[in-house]
Coordinates of C-alpha atoms and ligand atoms in Angstrom, one line a residue:
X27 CA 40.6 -57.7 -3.0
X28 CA 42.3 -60.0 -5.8
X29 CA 45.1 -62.3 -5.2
X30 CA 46.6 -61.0 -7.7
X31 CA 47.2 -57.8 -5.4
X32 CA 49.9 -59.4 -3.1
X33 CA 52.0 -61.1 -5.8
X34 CA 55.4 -59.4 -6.3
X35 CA 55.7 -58.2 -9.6
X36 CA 59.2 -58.2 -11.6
X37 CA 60.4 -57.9 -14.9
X38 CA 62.6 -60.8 -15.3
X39 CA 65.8 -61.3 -16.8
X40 CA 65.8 -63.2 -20.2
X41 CA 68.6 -65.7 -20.9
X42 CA 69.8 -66.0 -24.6
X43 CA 67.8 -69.2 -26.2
X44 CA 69.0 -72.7 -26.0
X45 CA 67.6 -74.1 -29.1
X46 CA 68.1 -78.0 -29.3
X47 CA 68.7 -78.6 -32.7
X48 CA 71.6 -81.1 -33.2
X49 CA 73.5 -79.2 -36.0
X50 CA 73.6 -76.0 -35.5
X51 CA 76.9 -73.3 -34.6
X52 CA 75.6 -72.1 -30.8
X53 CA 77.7 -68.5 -30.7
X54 CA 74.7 -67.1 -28.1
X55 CA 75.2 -67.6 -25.3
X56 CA 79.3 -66.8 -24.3
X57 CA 79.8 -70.8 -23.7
X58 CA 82.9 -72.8 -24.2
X59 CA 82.9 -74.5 -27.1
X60 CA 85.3 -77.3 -26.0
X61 CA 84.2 -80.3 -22.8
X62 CA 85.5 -79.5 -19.9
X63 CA 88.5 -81.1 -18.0
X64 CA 88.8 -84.8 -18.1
X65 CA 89.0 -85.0 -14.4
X66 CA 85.6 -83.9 -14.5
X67 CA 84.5 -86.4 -16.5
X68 CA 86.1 -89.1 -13.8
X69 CA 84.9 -87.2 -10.5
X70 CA 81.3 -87.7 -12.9
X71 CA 81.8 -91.8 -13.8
X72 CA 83.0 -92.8 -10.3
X73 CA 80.8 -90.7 -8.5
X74 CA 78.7 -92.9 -6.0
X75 CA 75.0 -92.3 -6.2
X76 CA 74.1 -93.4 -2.9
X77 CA 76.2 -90.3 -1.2
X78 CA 73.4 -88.4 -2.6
X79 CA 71.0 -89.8 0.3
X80 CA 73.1 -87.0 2.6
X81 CA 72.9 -83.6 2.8
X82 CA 75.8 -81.9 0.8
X83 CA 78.6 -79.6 3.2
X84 CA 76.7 -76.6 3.3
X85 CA 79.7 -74.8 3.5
X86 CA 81.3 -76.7 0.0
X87 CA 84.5 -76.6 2.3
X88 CA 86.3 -78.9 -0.4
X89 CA 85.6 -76.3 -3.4
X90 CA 85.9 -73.5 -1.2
X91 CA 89.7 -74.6 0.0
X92 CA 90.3 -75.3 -3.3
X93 CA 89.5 -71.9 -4.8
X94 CA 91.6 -70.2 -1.8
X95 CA 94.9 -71.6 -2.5
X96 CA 94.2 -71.2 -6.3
X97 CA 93.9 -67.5 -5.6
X98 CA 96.3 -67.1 -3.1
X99 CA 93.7 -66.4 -0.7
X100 CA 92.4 -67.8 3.0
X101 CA 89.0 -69.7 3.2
X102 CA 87.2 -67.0 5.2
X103 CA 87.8 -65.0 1.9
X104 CA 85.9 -67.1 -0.6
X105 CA 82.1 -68.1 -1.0
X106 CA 80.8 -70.2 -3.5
X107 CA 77.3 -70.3 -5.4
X108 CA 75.0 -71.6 -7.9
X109 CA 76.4 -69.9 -11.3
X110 CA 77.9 -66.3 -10.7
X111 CA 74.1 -65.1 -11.3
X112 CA 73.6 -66.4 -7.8
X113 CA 76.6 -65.3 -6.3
X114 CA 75.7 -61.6 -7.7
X115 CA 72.1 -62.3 -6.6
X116 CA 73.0 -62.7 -3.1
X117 CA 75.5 -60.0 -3.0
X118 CA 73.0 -57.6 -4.3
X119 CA 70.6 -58.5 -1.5
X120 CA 73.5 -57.9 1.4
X121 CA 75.5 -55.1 0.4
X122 CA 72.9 -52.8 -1.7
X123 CA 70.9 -52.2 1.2
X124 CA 71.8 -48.8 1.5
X125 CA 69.1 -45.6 0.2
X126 CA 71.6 -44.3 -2.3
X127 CA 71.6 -45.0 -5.4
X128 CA 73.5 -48.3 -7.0
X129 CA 75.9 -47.2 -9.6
X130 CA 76.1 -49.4 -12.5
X131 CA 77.0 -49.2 -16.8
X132 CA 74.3 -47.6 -18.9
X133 CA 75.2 -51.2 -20.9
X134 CA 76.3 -53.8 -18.9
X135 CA 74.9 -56.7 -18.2
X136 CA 71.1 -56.4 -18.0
X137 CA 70.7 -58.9 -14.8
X138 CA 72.0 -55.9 -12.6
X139 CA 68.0 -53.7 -13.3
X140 CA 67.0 -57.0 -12.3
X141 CA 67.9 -57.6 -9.1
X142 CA 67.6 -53.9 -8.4
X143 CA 64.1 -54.2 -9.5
X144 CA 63.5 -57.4 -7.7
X145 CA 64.9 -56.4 -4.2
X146 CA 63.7 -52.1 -4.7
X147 CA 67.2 -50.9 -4.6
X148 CA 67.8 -47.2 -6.0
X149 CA 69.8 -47.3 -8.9
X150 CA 71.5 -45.0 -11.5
X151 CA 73.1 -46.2 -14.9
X152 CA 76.1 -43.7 -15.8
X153 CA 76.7 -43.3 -19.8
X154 CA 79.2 -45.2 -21.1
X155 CA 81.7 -42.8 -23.5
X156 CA 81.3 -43.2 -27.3
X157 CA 83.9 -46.2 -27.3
X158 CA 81.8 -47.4 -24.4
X159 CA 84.8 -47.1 -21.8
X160 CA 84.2 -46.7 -18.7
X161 CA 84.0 -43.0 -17.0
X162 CA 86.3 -43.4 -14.0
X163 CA 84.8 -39.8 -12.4
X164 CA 81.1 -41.0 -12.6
X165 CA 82.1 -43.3 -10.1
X166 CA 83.4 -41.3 -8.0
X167 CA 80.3 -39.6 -6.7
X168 CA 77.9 -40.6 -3.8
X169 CA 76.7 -43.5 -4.0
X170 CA 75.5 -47.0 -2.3
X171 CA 77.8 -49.3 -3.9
X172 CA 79.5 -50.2 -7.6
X173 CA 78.7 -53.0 -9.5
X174 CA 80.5 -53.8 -13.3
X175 CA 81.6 -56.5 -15.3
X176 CA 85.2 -56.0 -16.4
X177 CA 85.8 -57.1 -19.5
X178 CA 82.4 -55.5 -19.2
X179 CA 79.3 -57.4 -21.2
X180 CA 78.2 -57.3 -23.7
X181 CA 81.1 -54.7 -25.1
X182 CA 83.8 -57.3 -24.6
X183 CA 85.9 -53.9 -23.5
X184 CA 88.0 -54.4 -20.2
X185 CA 89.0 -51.5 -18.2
X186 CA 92.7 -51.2 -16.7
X187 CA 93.5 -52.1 -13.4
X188 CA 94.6 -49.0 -12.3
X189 CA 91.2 -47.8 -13.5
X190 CA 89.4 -50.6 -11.1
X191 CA 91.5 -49.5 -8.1
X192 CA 90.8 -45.8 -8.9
X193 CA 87.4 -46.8 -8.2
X194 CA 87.8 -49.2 -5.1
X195 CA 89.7 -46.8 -3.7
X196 CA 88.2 -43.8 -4.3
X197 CA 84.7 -45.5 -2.9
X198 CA 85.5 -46.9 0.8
X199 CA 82.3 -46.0 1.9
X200 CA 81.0 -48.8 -0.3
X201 CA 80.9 -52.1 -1.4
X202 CA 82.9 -52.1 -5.2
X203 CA 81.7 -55.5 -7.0
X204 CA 83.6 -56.4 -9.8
X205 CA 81.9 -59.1 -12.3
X206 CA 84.9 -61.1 -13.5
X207 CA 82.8 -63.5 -15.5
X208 CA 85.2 -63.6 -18.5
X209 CA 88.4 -62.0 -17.2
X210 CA 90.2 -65.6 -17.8
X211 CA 90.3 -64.0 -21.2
X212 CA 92.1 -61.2 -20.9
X213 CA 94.2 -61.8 -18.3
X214 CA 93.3 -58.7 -16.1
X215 CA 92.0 -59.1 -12.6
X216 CA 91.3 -57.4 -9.8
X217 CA 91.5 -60.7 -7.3
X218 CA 95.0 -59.6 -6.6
X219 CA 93.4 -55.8 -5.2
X220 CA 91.2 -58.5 -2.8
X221 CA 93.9 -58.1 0.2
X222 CA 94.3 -54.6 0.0
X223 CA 90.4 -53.2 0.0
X224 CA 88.1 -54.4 2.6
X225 CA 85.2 -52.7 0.6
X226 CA 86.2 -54.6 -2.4
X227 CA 84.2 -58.2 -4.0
X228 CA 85.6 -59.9 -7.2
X229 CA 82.9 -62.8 -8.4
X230 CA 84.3 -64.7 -11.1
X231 CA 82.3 -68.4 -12.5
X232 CA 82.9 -72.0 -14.3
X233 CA 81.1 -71.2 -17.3
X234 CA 82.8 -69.5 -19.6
X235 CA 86.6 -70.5 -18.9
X236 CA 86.0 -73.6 -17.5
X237 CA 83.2 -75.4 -19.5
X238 CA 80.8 -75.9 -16.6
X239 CA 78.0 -74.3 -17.6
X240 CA 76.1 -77.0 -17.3
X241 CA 76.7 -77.7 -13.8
X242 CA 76.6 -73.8 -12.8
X243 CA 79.2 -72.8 -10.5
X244 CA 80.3 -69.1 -9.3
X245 CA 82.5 -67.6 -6.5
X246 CA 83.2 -64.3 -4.8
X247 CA 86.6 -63.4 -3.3
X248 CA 86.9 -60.4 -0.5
X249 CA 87.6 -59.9 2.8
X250 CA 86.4 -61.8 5.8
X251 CA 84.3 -59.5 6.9
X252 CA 82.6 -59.2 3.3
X253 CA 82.4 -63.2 2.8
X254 CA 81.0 -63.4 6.4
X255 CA 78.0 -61.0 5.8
X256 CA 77.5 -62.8 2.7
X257 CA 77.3 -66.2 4.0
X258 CA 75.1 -64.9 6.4
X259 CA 72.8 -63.8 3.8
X260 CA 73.2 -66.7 2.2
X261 CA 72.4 -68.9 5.4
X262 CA 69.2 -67.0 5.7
X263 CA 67.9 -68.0 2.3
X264 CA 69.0 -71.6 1.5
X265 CA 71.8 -73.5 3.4
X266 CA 72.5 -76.1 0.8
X267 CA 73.6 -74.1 -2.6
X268 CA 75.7 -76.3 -3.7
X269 CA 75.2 -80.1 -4.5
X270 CA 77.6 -83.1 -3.9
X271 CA 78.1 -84.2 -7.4
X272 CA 78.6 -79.9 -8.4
X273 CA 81.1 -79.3 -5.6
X274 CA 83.3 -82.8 -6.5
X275 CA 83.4 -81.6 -10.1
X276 CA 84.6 -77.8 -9.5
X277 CA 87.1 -78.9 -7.2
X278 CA 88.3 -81.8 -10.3
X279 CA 88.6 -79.0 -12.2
X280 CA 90.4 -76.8 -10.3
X281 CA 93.0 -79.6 -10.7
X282 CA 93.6 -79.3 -13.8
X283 CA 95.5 -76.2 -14.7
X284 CA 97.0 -77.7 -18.0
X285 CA 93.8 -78.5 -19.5
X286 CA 92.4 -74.8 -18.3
X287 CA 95.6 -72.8 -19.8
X288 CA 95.1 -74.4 -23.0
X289 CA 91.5 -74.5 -23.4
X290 CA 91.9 -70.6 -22.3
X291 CA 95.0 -70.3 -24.9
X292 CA 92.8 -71.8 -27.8
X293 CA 89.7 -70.1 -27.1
X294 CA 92.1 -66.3 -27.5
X295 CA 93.6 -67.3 -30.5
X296 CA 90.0 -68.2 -32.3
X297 CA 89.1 -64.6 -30.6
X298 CA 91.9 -63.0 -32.6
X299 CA 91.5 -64.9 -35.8
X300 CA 87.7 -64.1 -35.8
X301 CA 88.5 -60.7 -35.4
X302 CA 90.8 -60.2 -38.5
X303 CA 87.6 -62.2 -40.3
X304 CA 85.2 -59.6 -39.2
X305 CA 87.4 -56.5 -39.6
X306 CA 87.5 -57.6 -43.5
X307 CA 84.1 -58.5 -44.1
X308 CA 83.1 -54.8 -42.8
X309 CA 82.6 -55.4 -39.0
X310 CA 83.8 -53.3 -36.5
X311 CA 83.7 -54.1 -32.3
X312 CA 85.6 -52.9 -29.2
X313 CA 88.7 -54.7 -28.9
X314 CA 87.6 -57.4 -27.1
X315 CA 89.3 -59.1 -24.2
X316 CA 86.2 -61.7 -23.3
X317 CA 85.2 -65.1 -25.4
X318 CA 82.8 -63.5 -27.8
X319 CA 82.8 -60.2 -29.9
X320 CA 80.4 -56.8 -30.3
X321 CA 80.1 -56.0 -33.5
X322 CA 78.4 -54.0 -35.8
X323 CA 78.3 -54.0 -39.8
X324 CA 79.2 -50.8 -41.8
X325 CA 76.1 -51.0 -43.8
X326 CA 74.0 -53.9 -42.6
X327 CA 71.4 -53.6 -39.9
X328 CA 72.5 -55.8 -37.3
X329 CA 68.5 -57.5 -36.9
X330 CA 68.7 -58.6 -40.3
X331 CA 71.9 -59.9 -40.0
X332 CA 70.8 -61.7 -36.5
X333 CA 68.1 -63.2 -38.9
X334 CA 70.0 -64.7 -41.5
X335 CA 72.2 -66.3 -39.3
X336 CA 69.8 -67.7 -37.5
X337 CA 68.0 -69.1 -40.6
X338 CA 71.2 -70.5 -41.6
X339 CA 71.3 -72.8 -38.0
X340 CA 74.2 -69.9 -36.8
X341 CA 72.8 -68.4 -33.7
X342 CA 74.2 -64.9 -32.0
X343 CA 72.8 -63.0 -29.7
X344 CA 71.4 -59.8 -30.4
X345 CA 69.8 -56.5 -27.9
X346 CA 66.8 -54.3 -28.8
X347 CA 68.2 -51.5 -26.8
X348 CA 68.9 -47.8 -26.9
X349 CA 72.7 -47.2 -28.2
X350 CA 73.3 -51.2 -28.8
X351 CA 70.7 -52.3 -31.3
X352 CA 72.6 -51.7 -33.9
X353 CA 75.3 -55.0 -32.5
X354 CA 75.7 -58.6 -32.5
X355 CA 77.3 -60.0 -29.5
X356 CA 78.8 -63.5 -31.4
X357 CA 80.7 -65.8 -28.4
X358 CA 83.5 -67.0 -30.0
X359 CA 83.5 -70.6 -30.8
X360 CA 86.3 -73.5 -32.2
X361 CA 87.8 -72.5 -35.6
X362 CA 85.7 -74.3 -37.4
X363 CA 82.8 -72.5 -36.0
X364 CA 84.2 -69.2 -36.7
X365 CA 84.7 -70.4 -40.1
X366 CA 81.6 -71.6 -41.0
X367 CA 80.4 -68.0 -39.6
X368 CA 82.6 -65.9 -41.8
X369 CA 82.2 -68.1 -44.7
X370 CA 78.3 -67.3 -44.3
X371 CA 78.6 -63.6 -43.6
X372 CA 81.0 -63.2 -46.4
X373 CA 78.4 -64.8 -48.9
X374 CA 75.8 -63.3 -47.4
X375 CA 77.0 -60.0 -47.7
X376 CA 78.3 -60.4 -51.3
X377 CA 74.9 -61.8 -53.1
X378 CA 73.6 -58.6 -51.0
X379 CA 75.3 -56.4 -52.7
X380 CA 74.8 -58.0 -56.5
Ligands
PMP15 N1 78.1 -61.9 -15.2 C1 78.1 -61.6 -16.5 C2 78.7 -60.4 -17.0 C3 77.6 -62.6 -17.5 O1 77.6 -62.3 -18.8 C4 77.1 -63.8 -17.0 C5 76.6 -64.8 -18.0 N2 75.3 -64.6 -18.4 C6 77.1 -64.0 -15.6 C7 77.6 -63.1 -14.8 C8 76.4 -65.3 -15.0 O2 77.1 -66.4 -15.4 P1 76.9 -67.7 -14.5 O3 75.7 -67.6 -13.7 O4 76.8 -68.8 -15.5 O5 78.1 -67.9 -13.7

């Protein structure tokens, strides 16, 4: 008998690099290129070190108020976590408890295999179409719950509303989560379905929209009765999630609508600029409704173009995997960024050709 023998073994999740070179053009890893909120800035100079000596509110009542009224929702209907990955972590581990198969993308985010493997739940990936939308009808077959980004990732594509509730509703025997990591950006979500499907979680984060990477904050709105079983997971695992400093600074933020509709408003327009770059250099991509962009090349292999960009300081993110490997997922950064980006492709691609 070897030690060895009663480790858990896992295939873990592998988060794009975070290379620490000063000058470079970080397009990787779906951050936001601008700081975040000033307010957070001041929650961050005035906070008071000593308060640190106490236990945070395991509960992060002030953040979790806060995200209520901002989505027109009651307390007992939002719970807060460390990042989104938590949040999805945790709600993997209480509502996928079932024997039946979890139903999620055949490309989607690839944390979702993780936690499957990780916890032993059954799973099943249904094929994306050739524009990689969404089959409502493969949804709609037994199953022991949903799980999909929408926009999803890494296509960018979002899926309608009416094609969300199609799938909350037609699944009330289930727990339908819908990863809203970078819905801010298309203006589509389902936390207004929240009230009407007991069955149904939206988790959305401070990451992308709201520059807080860094400081890793996620929620989930849904019923009562969802949030309570999920906080009771939670308060079998670790009571304090959230830190003093973290939950001061999401709530500062929240504050801040001004700062969040413009930083939102910029970050689209660069979206659609970069996209008329790309289109006339040769690209094509799924009209994308998220902060970054899946594109391909229509004669350039998309690993030697990951190369050269990364040789030139310009770093994208790209997946070895069946049906994608031929894409570059490139998170859409200031204009200047996106400059610098097409000015390299389009050399690039010309003293190719010559
Ligand atoms: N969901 C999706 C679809 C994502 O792309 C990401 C970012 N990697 C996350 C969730 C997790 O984001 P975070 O933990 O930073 O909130």
């Amino acid at each position: 008998m070897n030690w060895e023998d009663n480790v858990r073994k896992v295939v873990p999740y592998t988060p794009g690099e975070q290379p620490s070179y000063r000058k470079m053009i970080k397009l990787n890893t779906n951050e936001c290129p601008y700081p975040p909120s000033p307010k957070v800035r001041e929650v961050l100079q005035n906070f008071d070190a000593d308060r640190l000596r106490l236990y945070p509110d395991p509960a992060a009542s002030e953040l979790v108020e806060a995200l209520a009224a901002r989505c027109g929702l009651k307390k007992e209907q939002i719970f807060v976590g460390v990042g989104s990955d938590e949040v999805l972590a945790l709600s993997f581990l209480a509502f996928f408890a079932g024997k039946k198969p979890v139903l999620f993308p055949d490309i989607t985010y690839s944390f979702y295999e993780v936690w499957a493997g990780l916890y032993g739940i059954p799973y099943r990936c249904p094929a994306l179409d050739e524009e990689f939308h969404l089959k409502k009808e493969d949804y709609l077959t037994e199953n022991g719950g949903i799980i999909f980004p929408n926009p999803n990732a890494p296509t960018g594509l979002a899926e309608s509303l009416e094609t969300v509730e199609g799938i909350v509703a037609g699944n009330p025997g289930s727990v339908v989560i819908v990863d809203e990591a970078y819905a801010d950006f298309c203006g589509c979500s389902a936390m207004e379905l929240v009230n009407r499907y007991e069955n149904l979680l939206v988790v959305q984060t401070f990451s992308k929209s709201r520059a807080l990477a860094g400081l890793r904050i996620g929620f989930a709105a849904g019923s009562p009765k969802l949030i309570g079983y999920l906080n009771d997971v939670k308060f079998s695992f670790n009571s304090y999630t959230m830190n003093r400093l973290t939950i001061a600074c999401g709530k500062a933020c929240l504050e801040d609508e001004a700062w969040f509709g413009e930083t939102v408003g910029k970050i689209v327009s660069t979206r659609e600029r970069m996209k008329k770059g790309l289109k006339e250099l040769g690209f094509s991509f799924p009209d994308s409704g998220a902060n970054f962009i899946f594109a391909r090349h229509e004669t350039v292999p998309a690993r030697e173009l990951f190369g050269a960009l990364r040789e030139a300081g310009i770093f994208v993110r790209y997946f070895d995997r069946p049906r994608i490997d031929d894409f570059l997922r490139i998170s859409v950064g200031t204009d200047e960024e996106a400059d610098c980006l097409m000015e390299f492709l389009k050399d690039y691609l010309e003293k190719r050709k010559a």
